[in-house]
mmCIF file of C-alpha atoms in Angstrom:
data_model
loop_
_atom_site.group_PDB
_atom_site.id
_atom_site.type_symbol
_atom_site.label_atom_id
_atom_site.label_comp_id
_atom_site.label_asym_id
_atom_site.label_seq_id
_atom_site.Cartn_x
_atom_site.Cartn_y
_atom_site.Cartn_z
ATOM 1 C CA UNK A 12 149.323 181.878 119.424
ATOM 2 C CA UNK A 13 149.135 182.679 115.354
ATOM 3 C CA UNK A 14 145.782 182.626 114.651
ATOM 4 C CA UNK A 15 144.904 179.975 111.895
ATOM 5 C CA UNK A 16 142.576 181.025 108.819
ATOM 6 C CA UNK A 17 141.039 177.869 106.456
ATOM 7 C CA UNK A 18 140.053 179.745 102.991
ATOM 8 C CA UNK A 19 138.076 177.351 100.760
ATOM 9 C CA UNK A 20 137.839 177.575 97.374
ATOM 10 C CA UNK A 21 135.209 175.650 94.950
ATOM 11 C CA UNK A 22 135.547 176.502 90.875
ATOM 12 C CA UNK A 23 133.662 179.990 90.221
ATOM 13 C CA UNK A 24 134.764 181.654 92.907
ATOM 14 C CA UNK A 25 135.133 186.140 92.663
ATOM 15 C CA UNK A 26 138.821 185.996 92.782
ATOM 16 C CA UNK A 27 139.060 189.336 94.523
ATOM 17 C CA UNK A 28 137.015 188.154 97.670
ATOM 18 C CA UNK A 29 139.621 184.804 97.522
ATOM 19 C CA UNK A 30 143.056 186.915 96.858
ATOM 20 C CA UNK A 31 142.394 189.945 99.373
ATOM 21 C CA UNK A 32 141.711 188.236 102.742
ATOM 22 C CA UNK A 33 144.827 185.691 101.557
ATOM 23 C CA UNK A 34 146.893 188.544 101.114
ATOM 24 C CA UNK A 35 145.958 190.766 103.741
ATOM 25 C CA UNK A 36 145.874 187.783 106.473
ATOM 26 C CA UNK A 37 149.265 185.853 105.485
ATOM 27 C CA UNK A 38 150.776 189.852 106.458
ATOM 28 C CA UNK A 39 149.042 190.258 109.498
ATOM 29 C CA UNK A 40 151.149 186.769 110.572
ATOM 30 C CA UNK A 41 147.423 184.519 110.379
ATOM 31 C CA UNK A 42 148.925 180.907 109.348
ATOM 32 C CA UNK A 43 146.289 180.672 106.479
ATOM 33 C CA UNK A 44 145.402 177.330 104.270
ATOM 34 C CA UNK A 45 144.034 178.117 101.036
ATOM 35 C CA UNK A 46 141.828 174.501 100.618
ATOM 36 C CA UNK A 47 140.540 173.837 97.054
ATOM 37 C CA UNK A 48 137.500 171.673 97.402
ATOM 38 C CA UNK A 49 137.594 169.263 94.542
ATOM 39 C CA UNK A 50 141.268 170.149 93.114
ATOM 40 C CA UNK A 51 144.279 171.610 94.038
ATOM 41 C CA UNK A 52 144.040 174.141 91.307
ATOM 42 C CA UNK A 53 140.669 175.915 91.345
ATOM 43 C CA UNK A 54 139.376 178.502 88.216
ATOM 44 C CA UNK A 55 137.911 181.258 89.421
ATOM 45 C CA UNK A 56 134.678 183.388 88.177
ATOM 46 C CA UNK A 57 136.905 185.339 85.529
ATOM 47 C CA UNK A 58 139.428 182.769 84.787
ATOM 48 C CA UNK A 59 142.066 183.359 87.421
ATOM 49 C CA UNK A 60 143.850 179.591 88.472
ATOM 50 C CA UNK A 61 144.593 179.377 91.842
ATOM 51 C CA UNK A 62 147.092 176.824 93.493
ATOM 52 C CA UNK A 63 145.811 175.589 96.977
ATOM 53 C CA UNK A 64 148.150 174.246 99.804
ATOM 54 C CA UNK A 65 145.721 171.046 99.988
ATOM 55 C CA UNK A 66 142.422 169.788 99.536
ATOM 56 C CA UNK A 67 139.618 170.323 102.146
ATOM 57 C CA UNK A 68 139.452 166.674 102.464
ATOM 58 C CA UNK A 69 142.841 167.032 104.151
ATOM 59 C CA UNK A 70 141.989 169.760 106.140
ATOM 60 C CA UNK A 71 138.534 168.206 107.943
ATOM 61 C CA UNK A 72 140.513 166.586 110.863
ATOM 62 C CA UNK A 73 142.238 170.112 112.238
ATOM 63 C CA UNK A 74 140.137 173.012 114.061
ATOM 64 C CA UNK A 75 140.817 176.663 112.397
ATOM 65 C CA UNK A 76 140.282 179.897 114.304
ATOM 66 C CA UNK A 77 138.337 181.342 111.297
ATOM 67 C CA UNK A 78 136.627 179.749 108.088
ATOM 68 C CA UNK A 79 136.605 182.108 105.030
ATOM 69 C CA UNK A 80 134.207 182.130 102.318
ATOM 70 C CA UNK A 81 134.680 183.660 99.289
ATOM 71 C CA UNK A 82 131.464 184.829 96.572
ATOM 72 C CA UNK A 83 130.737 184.319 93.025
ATOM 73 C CA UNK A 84 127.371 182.828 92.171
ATOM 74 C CA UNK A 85 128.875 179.452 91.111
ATOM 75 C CA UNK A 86 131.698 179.800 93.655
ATOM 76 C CA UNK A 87 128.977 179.887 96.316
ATOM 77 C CA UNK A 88 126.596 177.470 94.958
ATOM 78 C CA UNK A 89 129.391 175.005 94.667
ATOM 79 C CA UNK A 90 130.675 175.324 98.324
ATOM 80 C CA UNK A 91 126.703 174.993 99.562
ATOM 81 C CA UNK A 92 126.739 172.126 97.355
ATOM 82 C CA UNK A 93 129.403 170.140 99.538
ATOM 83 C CA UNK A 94 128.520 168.421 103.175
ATOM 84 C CA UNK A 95 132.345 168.987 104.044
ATOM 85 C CA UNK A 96 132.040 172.452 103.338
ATOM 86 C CA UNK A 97 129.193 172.945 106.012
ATOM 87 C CA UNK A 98 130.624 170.616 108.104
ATOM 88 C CA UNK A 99 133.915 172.575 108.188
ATOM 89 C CA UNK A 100 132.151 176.177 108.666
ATOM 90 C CA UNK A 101 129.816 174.549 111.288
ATOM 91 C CA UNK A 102 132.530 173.140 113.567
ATOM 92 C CA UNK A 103 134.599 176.996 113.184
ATOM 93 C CA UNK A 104 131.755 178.667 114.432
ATOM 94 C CA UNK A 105 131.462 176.841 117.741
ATOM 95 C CA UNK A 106 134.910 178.393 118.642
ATOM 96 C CA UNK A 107 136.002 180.143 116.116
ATOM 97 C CA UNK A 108 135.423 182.951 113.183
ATOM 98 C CA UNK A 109 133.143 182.351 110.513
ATOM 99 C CA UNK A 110 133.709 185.040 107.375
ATOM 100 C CA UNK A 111 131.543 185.152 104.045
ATOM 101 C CA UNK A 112 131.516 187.723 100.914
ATOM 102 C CA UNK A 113 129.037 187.894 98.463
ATOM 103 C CA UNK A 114 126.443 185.414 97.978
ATOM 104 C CA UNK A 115 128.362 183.083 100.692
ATOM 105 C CA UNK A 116 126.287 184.381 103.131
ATOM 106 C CA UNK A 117 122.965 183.967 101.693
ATOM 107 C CA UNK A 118 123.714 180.484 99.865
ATOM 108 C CA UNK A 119 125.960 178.765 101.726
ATOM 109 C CA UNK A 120 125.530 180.199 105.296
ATOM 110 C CA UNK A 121 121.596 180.002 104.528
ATOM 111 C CA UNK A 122 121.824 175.942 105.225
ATOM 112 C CA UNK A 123 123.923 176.249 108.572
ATOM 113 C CA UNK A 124 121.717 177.795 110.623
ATOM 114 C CA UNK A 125 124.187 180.431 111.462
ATOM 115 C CA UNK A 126 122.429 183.195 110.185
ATOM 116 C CA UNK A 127 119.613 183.084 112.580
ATOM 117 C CA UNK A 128 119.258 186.114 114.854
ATOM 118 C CA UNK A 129 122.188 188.066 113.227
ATOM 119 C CA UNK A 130 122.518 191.079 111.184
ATOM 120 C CA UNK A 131 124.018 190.148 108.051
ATOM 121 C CA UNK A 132 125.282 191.699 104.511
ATOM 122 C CA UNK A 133 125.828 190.006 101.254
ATOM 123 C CA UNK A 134 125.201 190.808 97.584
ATOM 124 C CA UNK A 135 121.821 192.542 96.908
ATOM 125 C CA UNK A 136 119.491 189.700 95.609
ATOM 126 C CA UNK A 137 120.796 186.529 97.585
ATOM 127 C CA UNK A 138 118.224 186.712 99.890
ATOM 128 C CA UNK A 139 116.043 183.894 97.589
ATOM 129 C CA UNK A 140 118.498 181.826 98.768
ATOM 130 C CA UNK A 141 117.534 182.035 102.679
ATOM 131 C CA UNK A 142 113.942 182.906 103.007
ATOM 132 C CA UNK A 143 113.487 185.122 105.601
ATOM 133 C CA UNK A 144 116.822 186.482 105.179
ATOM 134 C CA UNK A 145 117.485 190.047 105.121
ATOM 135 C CA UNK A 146 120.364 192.175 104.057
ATOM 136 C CA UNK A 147 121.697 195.233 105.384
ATOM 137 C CA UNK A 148 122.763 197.874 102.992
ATOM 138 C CA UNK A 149 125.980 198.170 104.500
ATOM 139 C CA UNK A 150 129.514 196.819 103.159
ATOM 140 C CA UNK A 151 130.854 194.787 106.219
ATOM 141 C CA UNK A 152 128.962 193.509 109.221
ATOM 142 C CA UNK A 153 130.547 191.806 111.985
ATOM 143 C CA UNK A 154 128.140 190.273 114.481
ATOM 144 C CA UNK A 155 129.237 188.216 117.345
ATOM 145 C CA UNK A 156 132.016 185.706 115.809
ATOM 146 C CA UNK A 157 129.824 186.317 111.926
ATOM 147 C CA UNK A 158 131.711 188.384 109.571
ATOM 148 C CA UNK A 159 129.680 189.269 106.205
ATOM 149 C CA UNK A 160 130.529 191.213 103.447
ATOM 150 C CA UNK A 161 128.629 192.828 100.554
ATOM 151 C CA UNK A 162 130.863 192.114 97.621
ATOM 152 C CA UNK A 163 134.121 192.319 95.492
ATOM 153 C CA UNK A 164 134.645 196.470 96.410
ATOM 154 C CA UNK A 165 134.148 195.437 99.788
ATOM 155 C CA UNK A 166 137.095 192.913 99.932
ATOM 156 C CA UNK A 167 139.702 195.313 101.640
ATOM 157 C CA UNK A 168 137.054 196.170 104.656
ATOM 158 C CA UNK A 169 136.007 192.780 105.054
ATOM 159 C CA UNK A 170 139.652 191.238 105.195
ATOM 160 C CA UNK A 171 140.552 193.992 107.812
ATOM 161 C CA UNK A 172 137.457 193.332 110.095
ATOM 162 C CA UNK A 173 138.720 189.730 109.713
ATOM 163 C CA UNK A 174 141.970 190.815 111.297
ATOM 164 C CA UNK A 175 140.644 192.813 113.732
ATOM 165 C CA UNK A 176 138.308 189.760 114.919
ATOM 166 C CA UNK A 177 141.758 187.465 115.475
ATOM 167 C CA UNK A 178 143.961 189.669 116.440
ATOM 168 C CA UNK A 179 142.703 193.108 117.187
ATOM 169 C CA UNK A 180 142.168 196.562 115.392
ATOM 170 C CA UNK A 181 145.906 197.651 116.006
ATOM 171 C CA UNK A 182 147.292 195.435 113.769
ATOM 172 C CA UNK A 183 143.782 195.521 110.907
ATOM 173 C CA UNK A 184 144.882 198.940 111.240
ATOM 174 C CA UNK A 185 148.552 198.562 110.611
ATOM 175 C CA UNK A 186 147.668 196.241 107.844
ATOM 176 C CA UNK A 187 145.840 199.214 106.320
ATOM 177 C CA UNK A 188 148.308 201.248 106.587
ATOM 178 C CA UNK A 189 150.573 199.371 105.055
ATOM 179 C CA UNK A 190 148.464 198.693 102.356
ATOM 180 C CA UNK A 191 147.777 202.505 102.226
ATOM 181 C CA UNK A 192 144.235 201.760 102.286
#
């Protein structure tokens, strides 16, 4: 079965952390939905416009196999911001992925309870966000079905670990290779 990736996008988004895991996921075969969550075309943190297949509020009824979440400070804050948002990531995680870059973790993850009892990365500083919350130093963390990544350089290893997770490290690695990465 093709795994199936929701990818939800709120205005202020880091474009790279949005555009690598679409990429690198529609060529591993993932049947990915990018969802914008108030419009179909969504401005990211440095201006890039991104069309959406549909609106979250279309997607709310179907169960993914993963839920990604891309960073940016107002990207993040905005998703955290929405009830559909958590409801979406919190109804992944009982069978499913659940992937966030950047301050995702910290601010929008932070309000799911999700976090508790795992090792997590995100971008130095987002901690304020979830007190009690601490970072690890390192670029990608995957713990249990939680997939966190530090930031916009680590976009490549976080997409790959997100590949490995639904389909296994054969084909992240192919994808790499591909990619030359």
């Amino acid at each position: 079965m093709v795994p199936s990736v929701l990818v939800i996008l709120a205005e202020g988004f880091e474009e790279v952390e949005a555009i690598t895991p679409i990429d690198l996921l529609r060529r591993s075969g993932a049947k990915v939905v990018v969802a914008g969550l108030d419009d179909m075309m969504v401005k990211g943190s440095h201006g890039l416009v991104v069309g959406c297949d549909r609106l979250l509020s279309e997607c709310m009824d179907e169960v993914f196999d993963c839920v990604v979440l891309p960073g940016g400070g107002k990207g993040s804050q905005n998703l955290a911001s929405s009830f559909s948002v958590l409801e979406a990531v919190i109804k992944t995680a009982q069978t499913g992925v659940v992937a966030a870059i950047c301050a995702a973790p910290a601010v929008v993850l932070g309000k799911t309870g999700l976090l508790d009892g795992k090792r997590v990365t995100g971008y130095p500083g987002t901690e304020e966000y979830c007190p009690g919350l601490k970072l690890a130093k390192e670029r990608v963390i995957t713990d249990g079905n939680l997939i966190t990544g530090q930031a916009a350089g680590s976009a490549m290893h976080f997409s790959l670990a997100i590949i490995a997770a639904l389909f296994d490290q054969k084909t992240a690695d192919a994808i790499a290779k591909q990619v030359i990465y």
